[in-house]
XYZ file of C-alpha atoms in Angstrom:
560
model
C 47.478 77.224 -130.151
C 44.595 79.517 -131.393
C 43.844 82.671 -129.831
C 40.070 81.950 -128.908
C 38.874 85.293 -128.934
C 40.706 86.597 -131.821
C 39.068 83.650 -134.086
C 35.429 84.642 -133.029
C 36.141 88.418 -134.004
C 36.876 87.412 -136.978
C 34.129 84.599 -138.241
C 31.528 86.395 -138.868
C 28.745 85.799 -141.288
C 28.799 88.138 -144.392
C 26.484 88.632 -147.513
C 28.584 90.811 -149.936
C 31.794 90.402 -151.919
C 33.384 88.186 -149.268
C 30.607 86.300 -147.732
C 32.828 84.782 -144.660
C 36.183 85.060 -142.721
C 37.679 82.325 -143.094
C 41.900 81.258 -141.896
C 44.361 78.323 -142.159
C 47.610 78.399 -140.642
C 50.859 78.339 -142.361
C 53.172 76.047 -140.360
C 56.792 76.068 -140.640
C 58.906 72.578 -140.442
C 61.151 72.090 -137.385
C 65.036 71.925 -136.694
C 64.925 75.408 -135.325
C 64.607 79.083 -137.231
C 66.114 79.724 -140.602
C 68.769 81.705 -138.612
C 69.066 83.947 -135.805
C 70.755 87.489 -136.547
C 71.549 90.794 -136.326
C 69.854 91.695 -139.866
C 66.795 93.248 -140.924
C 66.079 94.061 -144.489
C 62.885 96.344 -143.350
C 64.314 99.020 -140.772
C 68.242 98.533 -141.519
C 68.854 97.740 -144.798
C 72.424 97.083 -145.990
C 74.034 96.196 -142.947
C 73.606 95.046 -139.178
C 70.784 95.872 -137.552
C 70.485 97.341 -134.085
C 69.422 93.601 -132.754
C 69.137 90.128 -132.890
C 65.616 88.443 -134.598
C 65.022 85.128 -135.049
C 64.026 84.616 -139.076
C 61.559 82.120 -140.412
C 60.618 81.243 -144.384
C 62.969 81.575 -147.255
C 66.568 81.046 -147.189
C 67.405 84.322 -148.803
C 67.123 86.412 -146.055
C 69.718 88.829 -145.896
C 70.359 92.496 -144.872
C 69.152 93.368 -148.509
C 66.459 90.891 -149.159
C 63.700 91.649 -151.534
C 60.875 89.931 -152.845
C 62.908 89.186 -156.037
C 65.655 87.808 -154.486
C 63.338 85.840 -151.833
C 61.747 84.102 -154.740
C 65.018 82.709 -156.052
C 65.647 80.998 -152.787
C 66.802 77.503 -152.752
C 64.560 76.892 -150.132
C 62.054 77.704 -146.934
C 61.335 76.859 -143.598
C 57.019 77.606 -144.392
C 55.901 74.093 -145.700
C 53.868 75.666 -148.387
C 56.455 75.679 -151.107
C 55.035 78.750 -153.204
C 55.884 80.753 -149.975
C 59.286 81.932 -150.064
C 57.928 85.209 -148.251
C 60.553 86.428 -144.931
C 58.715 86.083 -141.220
C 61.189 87.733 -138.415
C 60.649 89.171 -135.073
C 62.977 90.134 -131.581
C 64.825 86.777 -130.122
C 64.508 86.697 -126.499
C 67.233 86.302 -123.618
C 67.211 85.249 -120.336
C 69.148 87.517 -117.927
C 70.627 84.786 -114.854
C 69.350 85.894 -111.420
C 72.594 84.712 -110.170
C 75.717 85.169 -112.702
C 73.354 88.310 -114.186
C 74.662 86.386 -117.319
C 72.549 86.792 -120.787
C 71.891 84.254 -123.135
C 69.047 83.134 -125.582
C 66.075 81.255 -124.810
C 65.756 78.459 -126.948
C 63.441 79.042 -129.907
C 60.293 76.784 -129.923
C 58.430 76.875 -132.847
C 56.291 79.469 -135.176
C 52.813 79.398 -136.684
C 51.683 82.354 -139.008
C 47.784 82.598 -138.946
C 46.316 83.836 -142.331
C 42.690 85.405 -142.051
C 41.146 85.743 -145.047
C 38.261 88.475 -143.541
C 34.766 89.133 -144.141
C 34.953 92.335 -146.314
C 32.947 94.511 -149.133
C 36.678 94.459 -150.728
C 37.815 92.399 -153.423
C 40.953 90.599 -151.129
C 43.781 90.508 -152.941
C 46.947 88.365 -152.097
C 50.259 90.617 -151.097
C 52.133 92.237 -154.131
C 55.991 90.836 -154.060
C 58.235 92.789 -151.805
C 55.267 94.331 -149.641
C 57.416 95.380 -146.652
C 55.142 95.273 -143.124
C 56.260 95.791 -139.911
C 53.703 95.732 -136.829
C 54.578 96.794 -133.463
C 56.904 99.046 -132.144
C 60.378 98.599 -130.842
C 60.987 101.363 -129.489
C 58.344 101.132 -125.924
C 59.528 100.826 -122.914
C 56.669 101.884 -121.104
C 53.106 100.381 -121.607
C 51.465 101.186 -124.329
C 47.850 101.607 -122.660
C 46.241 101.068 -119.286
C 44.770 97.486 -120.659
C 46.464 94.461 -121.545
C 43.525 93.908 -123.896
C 44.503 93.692 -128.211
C 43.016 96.996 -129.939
C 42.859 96.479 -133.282
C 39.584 98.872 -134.176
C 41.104 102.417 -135.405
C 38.152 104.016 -134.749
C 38.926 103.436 -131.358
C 41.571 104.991 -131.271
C 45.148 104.159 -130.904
C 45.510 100.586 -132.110
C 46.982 97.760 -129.712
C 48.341 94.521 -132.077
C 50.436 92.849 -129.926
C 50.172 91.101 -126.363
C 52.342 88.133 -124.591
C 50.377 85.243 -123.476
C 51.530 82.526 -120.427
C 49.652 79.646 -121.195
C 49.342 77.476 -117.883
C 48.680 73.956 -116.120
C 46.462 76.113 -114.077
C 43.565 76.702 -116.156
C 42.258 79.290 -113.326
C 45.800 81.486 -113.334
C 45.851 82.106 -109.979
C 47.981 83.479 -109.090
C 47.190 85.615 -111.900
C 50.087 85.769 -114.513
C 50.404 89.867 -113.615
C 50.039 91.710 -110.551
C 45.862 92.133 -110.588
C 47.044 95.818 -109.644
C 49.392 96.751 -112.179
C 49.297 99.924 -114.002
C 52.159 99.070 -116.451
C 54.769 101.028 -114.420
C 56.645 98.125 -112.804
C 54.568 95.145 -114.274
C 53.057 94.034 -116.924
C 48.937 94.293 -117.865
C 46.658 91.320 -117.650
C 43.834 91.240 -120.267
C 40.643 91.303 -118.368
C 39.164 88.712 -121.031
C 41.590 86.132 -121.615
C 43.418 85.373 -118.418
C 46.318 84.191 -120.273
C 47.232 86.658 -122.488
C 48.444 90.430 -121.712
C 50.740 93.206 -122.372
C 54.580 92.706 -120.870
C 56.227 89.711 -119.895
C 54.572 87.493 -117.233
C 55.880 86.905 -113.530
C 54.870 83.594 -113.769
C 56.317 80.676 -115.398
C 54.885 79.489 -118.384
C 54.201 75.562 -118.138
C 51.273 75.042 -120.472
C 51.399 71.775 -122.647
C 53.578 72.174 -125.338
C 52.879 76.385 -125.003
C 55.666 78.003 -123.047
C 56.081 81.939 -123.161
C 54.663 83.088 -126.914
C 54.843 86.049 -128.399
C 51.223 87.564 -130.514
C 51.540 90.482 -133.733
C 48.896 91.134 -135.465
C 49.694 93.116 -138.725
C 47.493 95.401 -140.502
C 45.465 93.931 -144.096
C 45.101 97.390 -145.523
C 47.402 98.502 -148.261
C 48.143 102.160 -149.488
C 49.807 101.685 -152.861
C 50.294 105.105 -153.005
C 52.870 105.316 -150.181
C 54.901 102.399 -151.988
C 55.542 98.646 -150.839
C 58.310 99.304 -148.494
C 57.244 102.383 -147.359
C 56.447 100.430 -144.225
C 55.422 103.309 -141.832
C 52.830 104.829 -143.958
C 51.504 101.796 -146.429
C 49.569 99.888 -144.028
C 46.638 100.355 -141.768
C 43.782 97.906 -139.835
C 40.505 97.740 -141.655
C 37.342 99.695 -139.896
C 34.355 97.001 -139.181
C 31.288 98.196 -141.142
C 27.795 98.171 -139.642
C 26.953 94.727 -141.647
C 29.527 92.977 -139.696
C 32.616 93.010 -141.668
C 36.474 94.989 -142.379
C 36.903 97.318 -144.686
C 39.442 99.339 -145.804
C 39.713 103.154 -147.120
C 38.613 103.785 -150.950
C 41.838 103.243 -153.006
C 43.573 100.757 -150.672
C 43.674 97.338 -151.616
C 43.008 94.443 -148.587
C 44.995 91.659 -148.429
C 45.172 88.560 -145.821
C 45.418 89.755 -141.790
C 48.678 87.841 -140.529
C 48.747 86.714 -136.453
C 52.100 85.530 -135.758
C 52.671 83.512 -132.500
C 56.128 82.833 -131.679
C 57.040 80.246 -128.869
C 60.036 80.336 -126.775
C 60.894 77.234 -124.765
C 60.855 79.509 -121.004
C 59.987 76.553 -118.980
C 63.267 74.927 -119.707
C 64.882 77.432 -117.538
C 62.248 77.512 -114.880
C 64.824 75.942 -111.697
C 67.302 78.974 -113.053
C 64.475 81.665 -111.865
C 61.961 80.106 -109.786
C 63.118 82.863 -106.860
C 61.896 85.395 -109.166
C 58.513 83.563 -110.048
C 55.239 86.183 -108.660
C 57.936 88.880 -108.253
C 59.443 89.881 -111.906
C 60.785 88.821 -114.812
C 64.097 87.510 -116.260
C 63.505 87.755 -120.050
C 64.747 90.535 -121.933
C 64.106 91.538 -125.718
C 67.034 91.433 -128.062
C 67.014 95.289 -128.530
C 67.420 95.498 -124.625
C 63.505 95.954 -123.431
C 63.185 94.095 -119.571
C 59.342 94.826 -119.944
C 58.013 92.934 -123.382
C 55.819 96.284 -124.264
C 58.190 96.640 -127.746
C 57.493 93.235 -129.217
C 56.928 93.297 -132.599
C 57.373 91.364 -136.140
C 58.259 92.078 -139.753
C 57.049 90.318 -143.213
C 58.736 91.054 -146.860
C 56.255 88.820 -149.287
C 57.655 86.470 -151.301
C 54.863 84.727 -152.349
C 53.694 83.473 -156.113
C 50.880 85.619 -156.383
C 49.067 83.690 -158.453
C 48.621 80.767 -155.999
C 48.076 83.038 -152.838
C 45.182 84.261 -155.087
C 43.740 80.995 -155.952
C 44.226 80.104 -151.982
C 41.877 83.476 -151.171
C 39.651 82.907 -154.362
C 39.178 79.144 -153.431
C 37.667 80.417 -149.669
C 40.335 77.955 -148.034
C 39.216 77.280 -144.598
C 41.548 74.959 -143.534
C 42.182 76.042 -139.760
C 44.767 74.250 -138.027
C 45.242 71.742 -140.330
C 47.278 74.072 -142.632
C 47.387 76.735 -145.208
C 49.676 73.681 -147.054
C 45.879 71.451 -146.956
C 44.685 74.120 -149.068
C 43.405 72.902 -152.519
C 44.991 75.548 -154.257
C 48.385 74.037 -152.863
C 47.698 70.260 -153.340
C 47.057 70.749 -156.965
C 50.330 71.861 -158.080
C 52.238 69.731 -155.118
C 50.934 66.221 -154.108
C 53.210 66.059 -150.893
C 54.112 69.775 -149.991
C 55.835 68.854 -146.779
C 57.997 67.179 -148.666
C 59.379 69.276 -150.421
C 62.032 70.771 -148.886
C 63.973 69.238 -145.800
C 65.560 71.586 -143.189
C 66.066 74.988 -143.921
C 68.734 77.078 -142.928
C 70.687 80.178 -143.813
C 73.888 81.414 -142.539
C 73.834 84.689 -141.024
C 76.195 87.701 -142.695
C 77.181 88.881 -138.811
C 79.952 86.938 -137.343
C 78.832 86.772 -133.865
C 78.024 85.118 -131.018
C 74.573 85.252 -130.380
C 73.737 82.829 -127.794
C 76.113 83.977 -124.812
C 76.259 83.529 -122.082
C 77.189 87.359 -122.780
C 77.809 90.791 -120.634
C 76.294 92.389 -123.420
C 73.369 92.358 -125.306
C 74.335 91.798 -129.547
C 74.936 95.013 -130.859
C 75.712 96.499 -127.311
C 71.580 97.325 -126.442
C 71.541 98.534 -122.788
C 68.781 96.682 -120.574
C 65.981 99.479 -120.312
C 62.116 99.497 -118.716
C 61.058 99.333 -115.243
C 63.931 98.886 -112.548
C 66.257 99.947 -115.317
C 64.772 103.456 -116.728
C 63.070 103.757 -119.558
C 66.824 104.542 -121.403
C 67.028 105.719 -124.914
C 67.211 103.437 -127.428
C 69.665 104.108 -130.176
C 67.800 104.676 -134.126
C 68.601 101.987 -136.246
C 71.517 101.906 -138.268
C 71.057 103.456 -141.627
C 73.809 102.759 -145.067
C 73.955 104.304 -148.082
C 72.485 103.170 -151.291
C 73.543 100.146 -153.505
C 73.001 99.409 -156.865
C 72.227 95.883 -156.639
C 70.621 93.682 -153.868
C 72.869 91.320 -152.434
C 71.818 88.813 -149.341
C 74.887 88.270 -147.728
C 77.289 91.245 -148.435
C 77.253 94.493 -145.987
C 76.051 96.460 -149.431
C 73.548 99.560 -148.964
C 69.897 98.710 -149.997
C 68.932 99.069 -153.289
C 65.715 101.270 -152.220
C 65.782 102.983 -149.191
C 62.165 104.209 -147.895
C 60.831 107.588 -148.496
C 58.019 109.599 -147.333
C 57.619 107.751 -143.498
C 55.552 110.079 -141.062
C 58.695 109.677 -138.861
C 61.663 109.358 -141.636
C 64.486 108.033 -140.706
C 67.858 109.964 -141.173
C 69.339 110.738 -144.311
C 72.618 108.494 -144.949
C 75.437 110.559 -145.530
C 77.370 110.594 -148.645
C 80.811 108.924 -148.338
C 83.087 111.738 -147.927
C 85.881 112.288 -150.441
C 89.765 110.871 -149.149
C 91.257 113.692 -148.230
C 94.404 114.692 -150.309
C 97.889 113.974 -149.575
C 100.170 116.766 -147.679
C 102.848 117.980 -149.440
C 106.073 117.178 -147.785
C 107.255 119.420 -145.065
C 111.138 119.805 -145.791
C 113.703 121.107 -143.969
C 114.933 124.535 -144.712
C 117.719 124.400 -146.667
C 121.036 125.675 -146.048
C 122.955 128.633 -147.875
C 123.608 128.768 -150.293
C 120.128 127.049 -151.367
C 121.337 124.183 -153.724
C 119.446 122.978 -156.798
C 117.245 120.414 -155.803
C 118.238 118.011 -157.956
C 118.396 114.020 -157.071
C 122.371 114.404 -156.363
C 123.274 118.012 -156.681
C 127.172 118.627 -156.393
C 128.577 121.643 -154.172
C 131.315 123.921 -155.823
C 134.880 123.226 -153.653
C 136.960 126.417 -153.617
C 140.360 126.417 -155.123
C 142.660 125.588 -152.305
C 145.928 126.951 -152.085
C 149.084 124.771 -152.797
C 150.932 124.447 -149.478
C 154.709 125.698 -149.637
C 157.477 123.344 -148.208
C 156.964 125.840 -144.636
C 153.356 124.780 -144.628
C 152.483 122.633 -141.953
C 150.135 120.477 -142.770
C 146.666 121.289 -141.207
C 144.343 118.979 -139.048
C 141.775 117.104 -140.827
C 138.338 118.704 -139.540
C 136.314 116.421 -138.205
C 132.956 116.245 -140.808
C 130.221 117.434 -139.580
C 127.189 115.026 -138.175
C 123.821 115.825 -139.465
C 121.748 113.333 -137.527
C 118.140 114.659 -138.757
C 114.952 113.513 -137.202
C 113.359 110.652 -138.348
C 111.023 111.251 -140.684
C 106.877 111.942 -139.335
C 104.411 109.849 -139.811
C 101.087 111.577 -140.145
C 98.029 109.317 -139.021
C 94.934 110.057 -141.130
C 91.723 108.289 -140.352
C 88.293 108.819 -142.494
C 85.218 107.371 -141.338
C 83.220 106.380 -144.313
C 79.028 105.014 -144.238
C 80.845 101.285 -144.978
C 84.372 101.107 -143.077
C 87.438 102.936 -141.396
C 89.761 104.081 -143.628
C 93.467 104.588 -142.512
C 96.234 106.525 -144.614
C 99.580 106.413 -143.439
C 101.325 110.057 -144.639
C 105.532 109.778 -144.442
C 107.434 112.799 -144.873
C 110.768 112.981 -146.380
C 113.683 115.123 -145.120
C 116.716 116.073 -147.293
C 119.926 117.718 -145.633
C 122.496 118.695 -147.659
C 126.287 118.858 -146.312
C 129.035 120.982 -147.494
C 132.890 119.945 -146.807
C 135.340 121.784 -147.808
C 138.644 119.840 -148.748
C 142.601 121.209 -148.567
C 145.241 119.805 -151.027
C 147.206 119.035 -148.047
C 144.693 116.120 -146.908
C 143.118 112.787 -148.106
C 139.568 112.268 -148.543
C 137.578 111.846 -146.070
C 136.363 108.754 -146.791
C 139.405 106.759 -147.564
C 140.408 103.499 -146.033
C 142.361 103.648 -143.072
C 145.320 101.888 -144.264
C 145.152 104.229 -147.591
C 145.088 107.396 -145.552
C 148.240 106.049 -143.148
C 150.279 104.744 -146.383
C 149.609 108.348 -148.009
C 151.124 110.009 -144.818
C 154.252 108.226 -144.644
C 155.153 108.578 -148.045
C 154.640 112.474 -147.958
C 157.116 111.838 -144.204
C 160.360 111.112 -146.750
C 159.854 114.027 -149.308
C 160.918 118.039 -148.651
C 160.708 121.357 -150.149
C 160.180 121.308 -154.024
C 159.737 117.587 -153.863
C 156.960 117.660 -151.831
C 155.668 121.298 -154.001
C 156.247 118.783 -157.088
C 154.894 115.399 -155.492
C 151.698 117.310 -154.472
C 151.038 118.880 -157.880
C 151.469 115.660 -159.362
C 149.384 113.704 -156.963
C 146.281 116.168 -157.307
C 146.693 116.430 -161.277
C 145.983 112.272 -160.839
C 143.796 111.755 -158.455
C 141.396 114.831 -159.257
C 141.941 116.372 -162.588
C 141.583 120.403 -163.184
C 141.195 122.254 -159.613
C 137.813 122.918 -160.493
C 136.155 119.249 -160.650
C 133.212 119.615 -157.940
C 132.965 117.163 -155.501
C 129.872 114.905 -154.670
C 127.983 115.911 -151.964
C 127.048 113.597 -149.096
C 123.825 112.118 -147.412
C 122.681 113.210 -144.337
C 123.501 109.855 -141.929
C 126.951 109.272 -143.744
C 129.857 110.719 -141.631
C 132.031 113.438 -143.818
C 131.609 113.688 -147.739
C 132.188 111.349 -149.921
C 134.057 112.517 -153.218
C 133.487 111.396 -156.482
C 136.228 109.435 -158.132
């Protein structure tokens, strides 16, 4: 549906480089939007954005689209087939009166109006990869004191976006906002067009084939000297001239005014909140607005120049029957529409994004009216990347400079941070080598003499040490969590000293007891001589050093 009064504003009769406004709408085919995701190329480049948008147009959309990588797109939803330009705006929810359950209204459908506007400029058709974004997310309060559009800057501050109700009713009464409202609790009526205001309506939207739609009206005026996705600061609205048309400032270039209305199928819903109906609203914004006063929309261009130039040069005045009727278009394509089939795109966010949900995607808290005007969190910013890439969470290749209100810097990935050393335990005295298996020195023992009683074996020591730490480090980087794990290593080193007199520690039971009973039948110099003999064999000179042992092995074990 055509906005009426928007259309007469812009007809006008003109004498001078463009004579006449003229438009044609660029429709987009059905089976739903491209896709419906948490990504947005403009304002959050190279990752998630802060919420959900529904996307129409080319199937490249990504969360580092471009208007070179648009162009190579296998396809589009915009049934002009030289368009492979990105259209995306806010999805909308419906918070249940009774569960107070979210979940998304179904999309309807999407018409982009292109005026081509009466002007002293030359109009030019949108360079590739002109970034635009029109409206302003961030409201939660009204905007002005009217629900009327503003789209004169030398009126002051400009107004480009409203909500319109259409009705049965052709009188809306009851009106589709309090008569009284002064934005604070309600939404503003415009005191022209009885269907169309600022805020969502308390009223439900039953108009033939026109539920609940959403208006944006983006700027024509480009600055190429702020850059084309500089998108704070490179656009503006043309100032109307005394002979009837737009113009815009000396060194900007004009290009065609876009009016996107977005329908969302509210009436479907209507026995879910008909208690509310006259008393307030159950639609929320995907970034968490209950009031409607931050729509807004976003455009990358992806268009073939060339043929969006012939389409301006040609004066196509097609109106509602389609930019796609245009001449321009029907003489490189005989059946446009035909073109392509359905177009979709998969979206890079693995999410649920039709609930019912707690939670808004992306965790947005509910904020306007009843709920406080809240805070809403900046949009997510990632470093740069050296190449674009559509459906990888990869920085973008160009992130914006020079915005009136810049966004923050991204930080540079901070270096890992180095290993520790390990920690080990001190060591014991003397302080051994540290070699992989150092040996300890056994003193010379004494031979034992035939009145020697043979000693107890002391019991080894047990050196049960700790287990070793594990040291936790986390780094947060700009892309993901890191997570080293850090082990340290203890070493304990255990000295046993040995006597002639006794087996080694580690010997088989049955060795040790067979040992023992054949020392039981030998006496005096037999057992001097048997003992002599026995360590000469089993040990060599007195001073071969003995192994030392690990730390969780009872006693020493000796070399052989």
């Amino acid at each position: 549906m055509f906005f009426t009064t928007v259309l007469a504003a812009f007809v006008v009769g003109a004498s001078a480089a463009r004579q006449q406004s003229t438009f044609a709408v660029l429709r987009h085919r059905g089976g739903g939007p491209l896709t419906t995701c948490r990504a947005d190329p403009i304002v959050s480049p190279g990752g998630p954005s802060a919420h959900v948008h529904t996307v129409m147009g080319a199937s490249n959309f990504g969360f580092n689209s471009t208007g070179e990588s648009l162009l190579q797109s296998r396809c589009t939803t915009a049934l002009v087939p030289g368009d492979m330009s990105a259209y995306w705006f806010p999805s909308l929810y419906f918070k249940d009166p009774k569960t107070g359950l979210l979940e998304l209204v179904p999309f309807f459908y999407m018409n982009v109006y292109y005026f081509f506007e009466a002007t002293n400029d030359d109009l030019k058709a949108f360079p590739l990869g002109l970034h635009m974004v029109s409206g302003n997310a961030q409201l939660r309060t009204a905007p002005a004191k009217t629900g009327a559009l503003q789209l004169d800057p030398s009126k002051g501050p400009v107004q480009p976006v409203q909500i319109t109700c259409p009705r049965l009713d052709p009188s809306f009464n009851p009106p589709n906002w309090p008569a009284d409202s002064d934005g604070s609790s309600a939404g503003i009526g415009d005191p022209i067009n009885k269907g169309a205001g600022i805020g969502f309506p308390f009223q439900d939207c039953d108009g033939y084939a026109s539920p609940l739609r959403v208006d944006v009206h983006f700027p024509s005026c480009y600055n190429p000297n702020a850059g084309l996705t500089n998108y704070r600061e490179n656009m503006a609205f043309p100032t109307p001239t005394a002979d009837g048309k737009v113009d815009c400032p000396k060194g900007w270039i004009h290009v065609p005014h876009l009016f996107y209305e977005a329908y969302w199928d509210t009436h479907s819903l209507r026995d879910r909140f008909a208690e509310l109906i006259g008393k307030e609203s159950p639609w929320v914004f995907a970034n968490g607005d209950v009031t409607g006063f931050s729509a807004h929309g976003d455009f990358i261009s992806g268009w073939d120049e060339a043929l969006l130039q012939e389409i301006i040069d040609e004066q196509c005045n097609t109106g509602h029957a389609g930019l796609h009727a245009c001449n321009a278009v029907l003489k490189r394509w005989e059946n446009p529409e035909a073109v392509f089939g359905e177009c979709h795109a998969e979206c890079p966010v693995n999410e649920d994004v039709k609930g019912p949900m707690e939670k808004l995607p992306g965790n947005n808290p509910l904020a306007g009216w009843k709920y406080g005007t809240g805070t809403p969190a900046p949009p997510p910013t990632y470093a740069p990347a050296p190449a674009p890439s559509s459906s990888t969470l990869e920085p973008s290749p160009a992130p914006n400079q020079g915005n009136s209100q810049p966004q923050p810097k991204p930080e540079p990935e901070p270096e890992p941070e180095p290993e520790p050393e390990p920690e080990p335990e001190p060591e014991p005295e003397p302080e051994p080598e540290p070699e992989p298996e150092e040996e300890v020195k056994v003193e010379e023992p004494q031979a034992p003499t035939s009145s020697t009683v043979a000693p107890t074996l002391p019991e080894p020591t047990i050196v049960t040490p700790e287990a070793p730490g594990t040291t936790l480090q986390t780094t947060t980087t700009s892309r993901a969590l890191r997570t080293k794990y850090v082990y340290k290593t203890t070493t304990v080193y255990v000295t046993t000293t040995c006597y002639l007199d006794t087996l080694e520690p580690t010997a088989a039971p049955k060795a040790k007891r067979d040992a023992q009973e054949e020392l039981h039948g030998l006496s005096g110099l037999d057992l001097e001589h048997h003992l002599a003999k026995h360590q000469h064999r089993k040990h060599g000179s007195l001073d071969r050093r003995h192994g030392h042992g690990h730390a969780t092995r009872r006693g020493a074990k000796l070399r052989r």
